[in-house]
Amino acid sequence: MIQTWLRRYGRRRRLVAAATAAVAVLSAYLATRPADGPTVLVAARDLSPGPLDPDDFSPVPFDRPPSGAVRTTRAGQVLATPMRKGEPLTDVRLLHSFRLPPGMVAAPVRIADAAAVELITPGSTIGVLASWQEGLPARQIASELTVLSIPESTRESGDDHGALIVLATTLTQAAELAAAQSGGRLSITINPGGGT
């Protein structure tokens, strides 16, 4: 009688152990299987604002991708804000859909020294100086401006007329920059802590 009971008890223990193992294996599979959702681009490393490179992102399937998730990039796209490794790329991170704060505008400005523009990237924080007459000191006309874009044609042309950049400014700053540009030469100062 006792032996029969022990055999039944032993079988039950083995069945419970087998069922527990099966549940554990199934749970592990469900936890590690790839998501079944659409594939979106995720930052392969920490990224600074600037032109995108295909190696900057990895395609990863997401069960519930964020709104505006980007699935492919194309040449010429520019990242407007920094990104952390593993973060999904969304349309609002790209410069063409980057929204300026209320009261701000995108102001194109031509900097006299095209080589100086090689030192900055979209996202850099700069100041703008204007000089109207040779031999006289330049005057700062704007500070703490964010570089939104540097057209690729500007970088490639090496134009004697300087380099075009697009800055986030207030309307007042845009008017002052336009006035200074019409009669003088513009140069930049770079805030090392503000971007790049």
Short mmCIF file of N, CA and C in Angstrom, two decimals:
data_model
loop_
_atom_site.label_atom_id
_atom_site.label_comp_id
_atom_site.label_asym_id
_atom_site.label_seq_id
_atom_site.Cartn_x
_atom_site.Cartn_y
_atom_site.Cartn_z
N MET A 1 0.82 -1.20 0.00
CA MET A 1 0.00 0.00 0.00
C MET A 1 0.86 1.26 0.00
N ILE A 2 1.84 1.28 0.89
CA ILE A 2 2.74 2.45 0.97
C ILE A 2 3.54 2.57 -0.32
N GLN A 3 3.98 1.42 -0.85
CA GLN A 3 4.76 1.46 -2.09
C GLN A 3 3.91 1.99 -3.25
N THR A 4 2.66 1.61 -3.30
CA THR A 4 1.77 2.12 -4.36
C THR A 4 1.62 3.63 -4.24
N TRP A 5 1.42 4.07 -3.00
CA TRP A 5 1.26 5.52 -2.77
C TRP A 5 2.53 6.26 -3.16
N LEU A 6 3.72 5.72 -2.82
CA LEU A 6 4.99 6.36 -3.16
C LEU A 6 5.19 6.43 -4.67
N ARG A 7 4.77 5.34 -5.36
CA ARG A 7 4.91 5.36 -6.82
C ARG A 7 4.02 6.46 -7.43
N ARG A 8 2.77 6.53 -6.94
CA ARG A 8 1.86 7.57 -7.45
C ARG A 8 2.40 8.97 -7.13
N TYR A 9 2.89 9.13 -5.92
CA TYR A 9 3.44 10.43 -5.50
C TYR A 9 4.65 10.81 -6.37
N GLY A 10 5.50 9.83 -6.63
CA GLY A 10 6.69 10.06 -7.47
C GLY A 10 6.30 10.45 -8.89
N ARG A 11 5.27 9.77 -9.45
CA ARG A 11 4.81 10.12 -10.79
C ARG A 11 4.25 11.53 -10.83
N ARG A 12 3.48 11.89 -9.80
CA ARG A 12 2.91 13.24 -9.75
C ARG A 12 4.02 14.29 -9.67
N ARG A 13 5.03 14.01 -8.86
CA ARG A 13 6.16 14.96 -8.75
C ARG A 13 6.84 15.13 -10.09
N ARG A 14 7.03 14.01 -10.80
CA ARG A 14 7.68 14.10 -12.11
C ARG A 14 6.80 14.88 -13.10
N LEU A 15 5.48 14.65 -13.04
CA LEU A 15 4.57 15.38 -13.93
C LEU A 15 4.58 16.89 -13.61
N VAL A 16 4.56 17.21 -12.32
CA VAL A 16 4.61 18.63 -11.91
C VAL A 16 5.93 19.26 -12.35
N ALA A 17 7.04 18.54 -12.16
CA ALA A 17 8.35 19.05 -12.56
C ALA A 17 8.40 19.24 -14.08
N ALA A 18 7.87 18.29 -14.83
CA ALA A 18 7.87 18.41 -16.29
C ALA A 18 7.01 19.59 -16.74
N ALA A 19 5.84 19.76 -16.12
CA ALA A 19 4.96 20.88 -16.47
C ALA A 19 5.62 22.21 -16.14
N THR A 20 6.29 22.29 -14.99
CA THR A 20 6.99 23.53 -14.59
C THR A 20 8.11 23.84 -15.57
N ALA A 21 8.86 22.82 -15.97
CA ALA A 21 9.94 23.02 -16.95
C ALA A 21 9.37 23.50 -18.28
N ALA A 22 8.25 22.92 -18.71
CA ALA A 22 7.64 23.33 -19.98
C ALA A 22 7.19 24.79 -19.92
N VAL A 23 6.59 25.19 -18.79
CA VAL A 23 6.16 26.59 -18.62
C VAL A 23 7.38 27.51 -18.65
N ALA A 24 8.47 27.11 -18.00
CA ALA A 24 9.69 27.92 -17.98
C ALA A 24 10.26 28.09 -19.38
N VAL A 25 10.30 26.99 -20.16
CA VAL A 25 10.83 27.05 -21.53
C VAL A 25 9.95 27.96 -22.40
N LEU A 26 8.63 27.81 -22.28
CA LEU A 26 7.71 28.62 -23.06
C LEU A 26 7.84 30.10 -22.68
N SER A 27 7.97 30.39 -21.39
CA SER A 27 8.13 31.78 -20.94
C SER A 27 9.41 32.39 -21.49
N ALA A 28 10.51 31.62 -21.45
CA ALA A 28 11.79 32.10 -21.98
C ALA A 28 11.68 32.38 -23.47
N TYR A 29 11.00 31.50 -24.19
CA TYR A 29 10.84 31.70 -25.63
C TYR A 29 10.04 32.97 -25.91
N LEU A 30 8.93 33.14 -25.20
CA LEU A 30 8.09 34.32 -25.42
C LEU A 30 8.83 35.61 -25.07
N ALA A 31 9.68 35.56 -24.05
CA ALA A 31 10.41 36.76 -23.62
C ALA A 31 11.51 37.13 -24.59
N THR A 32 12.09 36.13 -25.27
CA THR A 32 13.25 36.42 -26.13
C THR A 32 12.92 36.39 -27.62
N ARG A 33 11.74 35.99 -28.01
CA ARG A 33 11.44 35.94 -29.44
C ARG A 33 11.36 37.37 -29.99
N PRO A 34 11.70 37.56 -31.26
CA PRO A 34 11.62 38.90 -31.86
C PRO A 34 10.18 39.40 -31.88
N ALA A 35 10.05 40.72 -31.78
CA ALA A 35 8.72 41.31 -31.85
C ALA A 35 8.15 41.08 -33.25
N ASP A 36 6.83 41.01 -33.34
CA ASP A 36 6.20 40.73 -34.63
C ASP A 36 5.78 42.00 -35.36
N GLY A 37 6.03 43.17 -34.78
CA GLY A 37 5.58 44.42 -35.37
C GLY A 37 6.45 44.86 -36.53
N PRO A 38 6.15 46.05 -37.07
CA PRO A 38 6.93 46.58 -38.20
C PRO A 38 8.35 46.92 -37.78
N THR A 39 9.25 46.92 -38.76
CA THR A 39 10.65 47.25 -38.51
C THR A 39 10.83 48.76 -38.57
N VAL A 40 11.48 49.33 -37.56
CA VAL A 40 11.79 50.76 -37.53
C VAL A 40 13.29 50.93 -37.31
N LEU A 41 13.78 52.14 -37.59
CA LEU A 41 15.21 52.42 -37.42
C LEU A 41 15.49 52.87 -36.00
N VAL A 42 16.55 52.29 -35.42
CA VAL A 42 16.96 52.58 -34.04
C VAL A 42 18.42 53.02 -34.08
N ALA A 43 18.77 54.03 -33.27
CA ALA A 43 20.13 54.54 -33.25
C ALA A 43 21.11 53.44 -32.83
N ALA A 44 22.14 53.23 -33.65
CA ALA A 44 23.14 52.20 -33.37
C ALA A 44 24.15 52.68 -32.33
N ARG A 45 24.21 53.98 -32.09
CA ARG A 45 25.12 54.58 -31.09
C ARG A 45 24.55 55.95 -30.74
N ASP A 46 25.13 56.63 -29.76
CA ASP A 46 24.71 58.00 -29.45
C ASP A 46 25.00 58.86 -30.68
N LEU A 47 24.03 59.68 -31.09
CA LEU A 47 24.17 60.49 -32.30
C LEU A 47 24.05 61.98 -31.98
N SER A 48 24.87 62.78 -32.64
CA SER A 48 24.79 64.23 -32.56
C SER A 48 23.99 64.74 -33.75
N PRO A 49 23.44 65.96 -33.66
CA PRO A 49 22.74 66.51 -34.82
C PRO A 49 23.68 66.60 -36.02
N GLY A 50 23.13 66.41 -37.20
CA GLY A 50 23.93 66.51 -38.42
C GLY A 50 23.45 65.55 -39.48
N PRO A 51 24.17 65.49 -40.61
CA PRO A 51 23.78 64.60 -41.71
C PRO A 51 23.78 63.14 -41.26
N LEU A 52 22.79 62.37 -41.75
CA LEU A 52 22.67 60.97 -41.36
C LEU A 52 23.48 60.06 -42.27
N ASP A 53 24.00 59.02 -41.65
CA ASP A 53 24.75 57.99 -42.37
C ASP A 53 23.97 56.68 -42.19
N PRO A 54 23.88 55.83 -43.21
CA PRO A 54 23.13 54.57 -43.05
C PRO A 54 23.62 53.72 -41.88
N ASP A 55 24.92 53.80 -41.55
CA ASP A 55 25.46 53.01 -40.43
C ASP A 55 25.04 53.54 -39.06
N ASP A 56 24.40 54.71 -39.02
CA ASP A 56 23.96 55.30 -37.75
C ASP A 56 22.78 54.55 -37.14
N PHE A 57 22.08 53.74 -37.95
CA PHE A 57 20.84 53.10 -37.50
C PHE A 57 20.81 51.61 -37.82
N SER A 58 20.07 50.88 -37.00
CA SER A 58 19.84 49.45 -37.23
C SER A 58 18.34 49.23 -37.33
N PRO A 59 17.86 48.38 -38.26
CA PRO A 59 16.43 48.07 -38.34
C PRO A 59 16.06 47.09 -37.23
N VAL A 60 15.01 47.42 -36.47
CA VAL A 60 14.58 46.59 -35.35
C VAL A 60 13.06 46.47 -35.39
N PRO A 61 12.52 45.23 -35.27
CA PRO A 61 11.05 45.09 -35.24
C PRO A 61 10.49 45.57 -33.91
N PHE A 62 9.39 46.30 -33.96
CA PHE A 62 8.73 46.84 -32.77
C PHE A 62 7.29 46.38 -32.75
N ASP A 63 6.84 45.86 -31.61
CA ASP A 63 5.42 45.48 -31.46
C ASP A 63 4.53 46.70 -31.64
N ARG A 64 4.88 47.77 -30.92
CA ARG A 64 4.11 49.01 -30.97
C ARG A 64 5.09 50.16 -31.23
N PRO A 65 5.43 50.43 -32.50
CA PRO A 65 6.39 51.50 -32.78
C PRO A 65 5.81 52.86 -32.39
N PRO A 66 6.68 53.80 -32.01
CA PRO A 66 6.17 55.13 -31.66
C PRO A 66 5.55 55.82 -32.88
N SER A 67 4.69 56.76 -32.61
CA SER A 67 4.05 57.52 -33.68
C SER A 67 5.11 58.24 -34.51
N GLY A 68 5.01 58.16 -35.82
CA GLY A 68 5.97 58.82 -36.70
C GLY A 68 7.29 58.10 -36.83
N ALA A 69 7.35 56.83 -36.43
CA ALA A 69 8.60 56.06 -36.53
C ALA A 69 9.05 55.97 -37.98
N VAL A 70 10.36 56.14 -38.18
CA VAL A 70 10.94 56.13 -39.53
C VAL A 70 11.43 54.72 -39.85
N ARG A 71 11.11 54.23 -41.04
CA ARG A 71 11.50 52.87 -41.42
C ARG A 71 12.67 52.84 -42.38
N THR A 72 12.88 53.93 -43.13
CA THR A 72 14.03 54.01 -44.04
C THR A 72 14.53 55.45 -44.06
N THR A 73 15.82 55.63 -44.33
CA THR A 73 16.36 56.98 -44.51
C THR A 73 16.85 57.10 -45.95
N ARG A 74 17.00 58.35 -46.36
CA ARG A 74 17.52 58.59 -47.71
C ARG A 74 18.64 59.62 -47.61
N ALA A 75 19.43 59.72 -48.65
CA ALA A 75 20.55 60.66 -48.68
C ALA A 75 20.05 62.08 -48.48
N GLY A 76 20.81 62.86 -47.73
CA GLY A 76 20.48 64.27 -47.53
C GLY A 76 19.66 64.55 -46.29
N GLN A 77 19.20 63.50 -45.58
CA GLN A 77 18.43 63.75 -44.37
C GLN A 77 19.36 64.18 -43.24
N VAL A 78 18.85 65.10 -42.40
CA VAL A 78 19.66 65.68 -41.34
C VAL A 78 18.95 65.49 -40.00
N LEU A 79 19.68 65.00 -39.02
CA LEU A 79 19.16 64.84 -37.66
C LEU A 79 19.19 66.20 -36.98
N ALA A 80 18.04 66.64 -36.45
CA ALA A 80 17.94 67.98 -35.86
C ALA A 80 18.31 68.01 -34.38
N THR A 81 18.19 66.88 -33.70
CA THR A 81 18.45 66.83 -32.26
C THR A 81 19.29 65.60 -31.93
N PRO A 82 19.98 65.60 -30.78
CA PRO A 82 20.76 64.40 -30.42
C PRO A 82 19.85 63.19 -30.17
N MET A 83 20.42 61.99 -30.30
CA MET A 83 19.71 60.74 -30.01
C MET A 83 20.61 59.83 -29.21
N ARG A 84 20.00 59.03 -28.34
CA ARG A 84 20.73 58.03 -27.57
C ARG A 84 20.69 56.68 -28.26
N LYS A 85 21.72 55.87 -28.04
CA LYS A 85 21.78 54.52 -28.60
C LYS A 85 20.52 53.75 -28.20
N GLY A 86 19.91 53.05 -29.18
CA GLY A 86 18.72 52.25 -28.92
C GLY A 86 17.41 53.00 -29.06
N GLU A 87 17.48 54.31 -29.29
CA GLU A 87 16.27 55.13 -29.41
C GLU A 87 15.71 55.04 -30.83
N PRO A 88 14.39 54.82 -31.01
CA PRO A 88 13.82 54.77 -32.35
C PRO A 88 13.83 56.16 -33.00
N LEU A 89 14.10 56.21 -34.29
CA LEU A 89 14.08 57.47 -35.04
C LEU A 89 12.64 57.79 -35.42
N THR A 90 12.20 59.01 -35.11
CA THR A 90 10.86 59.47 -35.50
C THR A 90 11.00 60.69 -36.40
N ASP A 91 9.93 60.99 -37.14
CA ASP A 91 9.98 62.08 -38.12
C ASP A 91 10.31 63.43 -37.49
N VAL A 92 9.91 63.68 -36.24
CA VAL A 92 10.17 64.98 -35.64
C VAL A 92 11.64 65.19 -35.30
N ARG A 93 12.44 64.11 -35.34
CA ARG A 93 13.89 64.24 -35.12
C ARG A 93 14.63 64.73 -36.36
N LEU A 94 13.96 64.67 -37.52
CA LEU A 94 14.60 65.07 -38.77
C LEU A 94 14.38 66.55 -39.03
N LEU A 95 15.38 67.20 -39.61
CA LEU A 95 15.35 68.65 -39.76
C LEU A 95 14.16 69.13 -40.57
N HIS A 96 13.76 68.41 -41.63
CA HIS A 96 12.67 68.90 -42.47
C HIS A 96 11.35 68.99 -41.71
N SER A 97 11.21 68.24 -40.62
CA SER A 97 9.96 68.31 -39.85
C SER A 97 10.19 68.84 -38.44
N PHE A 98 11.40 69.36 -38.19
CA PHE A 98 11.72 69.90 -36.86
C PHE A 98 10.91 71.17 -36.64
N ARG A 99 10.20 71.24 -35.53
CA ARG A 99 9.36 72.41 -35.25
C ARG A 99 10.11 73.38 -34.36
N LEU A 100 10.18 74.62 -34.82
CA LEU A 100 10.82 75.68 -34.02
C LEU A 100 9.87 76.10 -32.91
N PRO A 101 10.43 76.56 -31.78
CA PRO A 101 9.56 77.07 -30.71
C PRO A 101 8.76 78.27 -31.21
N PRO A 102 7.62 78.57 -30.59
CA PRO A 102 6.81 79.73 -30.99
C PRO A 102 7.67 81.00 -30.95
N GLY A 103 7.50 81.85 -31.95
CA GLY A 103 8.25 83.11 -32.01
C GLY A 103 9.61 83.00 -32.67
N MET A 104 10.00 81.78 -33.07
CA MET A 104 11.30 81.59 -33.72
C MET A 104 11.09 81.35 -35.21
N VAL A 105 12.09 81.76 -35.99
CA VAL A 105 12.06 81.55 -37.44
C VAL A 105 13.40 80.96 -37.88
N ALA A 106 13.42 80.39 -39.07
CA ALA A 106 14.67 79.89 -39.65
C ALA A 106 15.23 81.00 -40.54
N ALA A 107 16.42 81.51 -40.20
CA ALA A 107 17.00 82.63 -40.92
C ALA A 107 18.27 82.21 -41.66
N PRO A 108 18.27 82.28 -43.01
CA PRO A 108 19.50 81.99 -43.76
C PRO A 108 20.47 83.17 -43.63
N VAL A 109 21.73 82.86 -43.36
CA VAL A 109 22.76 83.89 -43.16
C VAL A 109 24.01 83.45 -43.90
N ARG A 110 24.69 84.39 -44.55
CA ARG A 110 25.93 84.06 -45.26
C ARG A 110 27.12 84.53 -44.43
N ILE A 111 27.97 83.57 -44.03
CA ILE A 111 29.16 83.83 -43.23
C ILE A 111 30.33 84.05 -44.20
N ALA A 112 31.09 85.13 -43.98
CA ALA A 112 32.15 85.53 -44.91
C ALA A 112 33.23 84.45 -45.06
N ASP A 113 33.65 83.85 -43.96
CA ASP A 113 34.73 82.86 -44.01
C ASP A 113 34.12 81.45 -44.10
N ALA A 114 34.11 80.90 -45.32
CA ALA A 114 33.52 79.57 -45.53
C ALA A 114 34.25 78.50 -44.73
N ALA A 115 35.56 78.67 -44.50
CA ALA A 115 36.33 77.68 -43.74
C ALA A 115 35.86 77.62 -42.29
N ALA A 116 35.42 78.74 -41.74
CA ALA A 116 34.92 78.75 -40.35
C ALA A 116 33.67 77.90 -40.22
N VAL A 117 32.88 77.85 -41.27
CA VAL A 117 31.64 77.07 -41.24
C VAL A 117 31.94 75.58 -41.18
N GLU A 118 33.12 75.16 -41.63
CA GLU A 118 33.52 73.75 -41.54
C GLU A 118 33.66 73.29 -40.09
N LEU A 119 33.76 74.23 -39.16
CA LEU A 119 33.95 73.90 -37.74
C LEU A 119 32.64 73.64 -37.01
N ILE A 120 31.51 73.87 -37.66
CA ILE A 120 30.21 73.72 -37.00
C ILE A 120 29.36 72.68 -37.73
N THR A 121 28.32 72.20 -37.05
CA THR A 121 27.37 71.26 -37.64
C THR A 121 25.97 71.69 -37.21
N PRO A 122 24.92 71.15 -37.83
CA PRO A 122 23.57 71.42 -37.32
C PRO A 122 23.49 71.03 -35.85
N GLY A 123 22.92 71.91 -35.05
CA GLY A 123 22.87 71.70 -33.61
C GLY A 123 23.89 72.51 -32.85
N SER A 124 24.94 73.02 -33.53
CA SER A 124 25.94 73.86 -32.87
C SER A 124 25.30 75.16 -32.39
N THR A 125 25.85 75.71 -31.31
CA THR A 125 25.41 77.00 -30.80
C THR A 125 26.49 78.03 -31.12
N ILE A 126 26.09 79.10 -31.79
CA ILE A 126 27.06 80.11 -32.22
C ILE A 126 26.61 81.52 -31.90
N GLY A 127 27.54 82.44 -32.01
CA GLY A 127 27.25 83.87 -31.99
C GLY A 127 27.63 84.41 -33.36
N VAL A 128 27.06 85.57 -33.73
CA VAL A 128 27.37 86.18 -35.02
C VAL A 128 27.91 87.59 -34.78
N LEU A 129 29.06 87.86 -35.42
CA LEU A 129 29.71 89.17 -35.38
C LEU A 129 29.57 89.82 -36.74
N ALA A 130 29.50 91.17 -36.74
CA ALA A 130 29.45 91.91 -38.01
C ALA A 130 30.53 92.97 -38.01
N SER A 131 31.21 93.09 -39.14
CA SER A 131 32.18 94.19 -39.31
C SER A 131 31.81 94.93 -40.59
N TRP A 132 31.77 96.27 -40.49
CA TRP A 132 31.35 97.09 -41.62
C TRP A 132 32.53 97.78 -42.30
N GLN A 133 33.60 97.99 -41.53
CA GLN A 133 34.72 98.73 -42.09
C GLN A 133 36.02 98.08 -41.64
N GLU A 134 36.94 97.89 -42.58
CA GLU A 134 38.22 97.26 -42.26
C GLU A 134 38.98 98.11 -41.25
N GLY A 135 39.57 97.45 -40.28
CA GLY A 135 40.34 98.15 -39.26
C GLY A 135 39.55 98.48 -38.01
N LEU A 136 38.24 98.44 -38.10
CA LEU A 136 37.40 98.71 -36.93
C LEU A 136 36.96 97.38 -36.32
N PRO A 137 36.80 97.35 -34.99
CA PRO A 137 36.40 96.08 -34.38
C PRO A 137 34.99 95.64 -34.81
N ALA A 138 34.82 94.34 -34.89
CA ALA A 138 33.50 93.77 -35.20
C ALA A 138 32.60 93.89 -33.97
N ARG A 139 31.31 93.89 -34.21
CA ARG A 139 30.35 93.99 -33.12
C ARG A 139 29.48 92.74 -33.11
N GLN A 140 29.24 92.21 -31.91
CA GLN A 140 28.36 91.03 -31.80
C GLN A 140 26.93 91.49 -32.00
N ILE A 141 26.23 90.84 -32.94
CA ILE A 141 24.83 91.22 -33.18
C ILE A 141 23.84 90.15 -32.75
N ALA A 142 24.35 88.94 -32.46
CA ALA A 142 23.46 87.87 -31.97
C ALA A 142 24.32 86.82 -31.26
N SER A 143 23.73 86.20 -30.23
CA SER A 143 24.45 85.14 -29.51
C SER A 143 23.49 83.99 -29.21
N GLU A 144 24.07 82.85 -28.84
CA GLU A 144 23.28 81.67 -28.46
C GLU A 144 22.27 81.27 -29.54
N LEU A 145 22.71 81.28 -30.79
CA LEU A 145 21.84 80.85 -31.89
C LEU A 145 22.14 79.40 -32.24
N THR A 146 21.11 78.65 -32.56
CA THR A 146 21.28 77.25 -32.94
C THR A 146 21.35 77.13 -34.45
N VAL A 147 22.36 76.39 -34.94
CA VAL A 147 22.49 76.13 -36.37
C VAL A 147 21.49 75.04 -36.73
N LEU A 148 20.58 75.35 -37.66
CA LEU A 148 19.58 74.38 -38.10
C LEU A 148 20.09 73.55 -39.27
N SER A 149 20.78 74.21 -40.18
CA SER A 149 21.20 73.51 -41.39
C SER A 149 22.39 74.22 -42.02
N ILE A 150 23.21 73.43 -42.70
CA ILE A 150 24.29 73.95 -43.53
C ILE A 150 24.12 73.26 -44.87
N PRO A 151 23.55 73.96 -45.86
CA PRO A 151 23.29 73.29 -47.15
C PRO A 151 24.55 72.64 -47.71
N GLU A 152 24.41 71.42 -48.20
CA GLU A 152 25.56 70.65 -48.69
C GLU A 152 26.25 71.38 -49.84
N SER A 153 25.48 72.07 -50.67
CA SER A 153 26.08 72.80 -51.79
C SER A 153 27.03 73.88 -51.28
N THR A 154 26.74 74.45 -50.11
CA THR A 154 27.62 75.46 -49.51
C THR A 154 28.94 74.84 -49.14
N ARG A 155 28.92 73.66 -48.56
CA ARG A 155 30.14 72.99 -48.12
C ARG A 155 31.02 72.63 -49.32
N GLU A 156 30.39 72.26 -50.43
CA GLU A 156 31.15 71.77 -51.58
C GLU A 156 31.67 72.89 -52.47
N SER A 157 31.00 74.05 -52.47
CA SER A 157 31.34 75.06 -53.46
C SER A 157 32.61 75.83 -53.16
N GLY A 158 32.95 76.03 -51.86
CA GLY A 158 34.10 76.85 -51.53
C GLY A 158 33.95 78.26 -52.10
N ASP A 159 32.73 78.79 -52.05
CA ASP A 159 32.38 80.07 -52.65
C ASP A 159 33.15 81.22 -52.03
N ASP A 160 33.62 82.15 -52.88
CA ASP A 160 34.30 83.36 -52.39
C ASP A 160 33.35 84.26 -51.62
N HIS A 161 32.07 84.06 -51.83
CA HIS A 161 31.08 84.90 -51.15
C HIS A 161 30.71 84.37 -49.77
N GLY A 162 31.43 83.37 -49.30
CA GLY A 162 31.18 82.83 -47.98
C GLY A 162 30.32 81.59 -48.03
N ALA A 163 29.80 81.21 -46.87
CA ALA A 163 29.02 79.98 -46.74
C ALA A 163 27.66 80.29 -46.13
N LEU A 164 26.65 79.68 -46.70
CA LEU A 164 25.28 79.87 -46.22
C LEU A 164 24.99 78.90 -45.09
N ILE A 165 24.42 79.42 -43.99
CA ILE A 165 23.93 78.58 -42.90
C ILE A 165 22.52 79.04 -42.55
N VAL A 166 21.75 78.16 -41.93
CA VAL A 166 20.39 78.51 -41.51
C VAL A 166 20.34 78.43 -39.99
N LEU A 167 19.90 79.53 -39.37
CA LEU A 167 19.90 79.66 -37.91
C LEU A 167 18.48 79.78 -37.37
N ALA A 168 18.27 79.31 -36.14
CA ALA A 168 17.00 79.54 -35.43
C ALA A 168 17.14 80.87 -34.71
N THR A 169 16.30 81.84 -35.07
CA THR A 169 16.37 83.19 -34.49
C THR A 169 14.98 83.71 -34.18
N THR A 170 14.94 84.81 -33.44
CA THR A 170 13.69 85.55 -33.31
C THR A 170 13.54 86.41 -34.56
N LEU A 171 12.37 86.99 -34.78
CA LEU A 171 12.17 87.88 -35.91
C LEU A 171 13.09 89.10 -35.82
N THR A 172 13.27 89.62 -34.60
CA THR A 172 14.15 90.78 -34.39
C THR A 172 15.59 90.44 -34.75
N GLN A 173 16.07 89.26 -34.28
CA GLN A 173 17.43 88.85 -34.61
C GLN A 173 17.59 88.65 -36.12
N ALA A 174 16.58 88.06 -36.77
CA ALA A 174 16.64 87.85 -38.21
C ALA A 174 16.76 89.18 -38.95
N ALA A 175 16.02 90.20 -38.49
CA ALA A 175 16.08 91.53 -39.12
C ALA A 175 17.46 92.15 -38.92
N GLU A 176 18.02 92.02 -37.71
CA GLU A 176 19.35 92.58 -37.44
C GLU A 176 20.43 91.88 -38.27
N LEU A 177 20.31 90.55 -38.40
CA LEU A 177 21.27 89.81 -39.21
C LEU A 177 21.19 90.21 -40.68
N ALA A 178 19.97 90.39 -41.19
CA ALA A 178 19.79 90.79 -42.59
C ALA A 178 20.38 92.17 -42.84
N ALA A 179 20.15 93.09 -41.90
CA ALA A 179 20.68 94.45 -42.05
C ALA A 179 22.21 94.44 -42.02
N ALA A 180 22.79 93.68 -41.09
CA ALA A 180 24.25 93.62 -40.98
C ALA A 180 24.85 92.95 -42.22
N GLN A 181 24.18 91.95 -42.74
CA GLN A 181 24.68 91.22 -43.90
C GLN A 181 24.67 92.08 -45.16
N SER A 182 23.68 92.98 -45.25
CA SER A 182 23.57 93.79 -46.47
C SER A 182 24.71 94.80 -46.60
N GLY A 183 25.28 95.24 -45.48
CA GLY A 183 26.33 96.25 -45.58
C GLY A 183 27.66 95.84 -44.99
N GLY A 184 27.75 94.64 -44.46
CA GLY A 184 29.00 94.23 -43.81
C GLY A 184 29.32 92.78 -44.04
N ARG A 185 30.31 92.31 -43.30
CA ARG A 185 30.73 90.90 -43.38
C ARG A 185 30.42 90.23 -42.05
N LEU A 186 29.85 89.03 -42.12
CA LEU A 186 29.50 88.31 -40.90
C LEU A 186 30.52 87.22 -40.61
N SER A 187 30.83 87.04 -39.33
CA SER A 187 31.68 85.95 -38.88
C SER A 187 31.02 85.32 -37.67
N ILE A 188 31.58 84.20 -37.19
CA ILE A 188 30.92 83.49 -36.11
C ILE A 188 31.85 83.29 -34.92
N THR A 189 31.24 83.09 -33.76
CA THR A 189 31.92 82.57 -32.58
C THR A 189 31.23 81.26 -32.24
N ILE A 190 31.97 80.33 -31.68
CA ILE A 190 31.42 79.01 -31.41
C ILE A 190 31.36 78.78 -29.92
N ASN A 191 30.19 78.36 -29.44
CA ASN A 191 30.03 78.00 -28.03
C ASN A 191 30.30 76.51 -27.92
N PRO A 192 31.48 76.11 -27.36
CA PRO A 192 31.82 74.69 -27.33
C PRO A 192 30.85 73.84 -26.53
N GLY A 193 30.13 74.44 -25.59
CA GLY A 193 29.20 73.66 -24.77
C GLY A 193 27.83 73.56 -25.36
N GLY A 194 27.57 74.17 -26.51
CA GLY A 194 26.21 74.22 -27.02
C GLY A 194 26.01 73.50 -28.32
N GLY A 195 26.21 72.20 -28.35
CA GLY A 195 25.96 71.44 -29.57
C GLY A 195 27.20 70.72 -30.03
N THR A 196 27.12 70.18 -31.25
CA THR A 196 28.13 69.31 -31.84
C THR A 196 28.43 68.19 -30.91
#
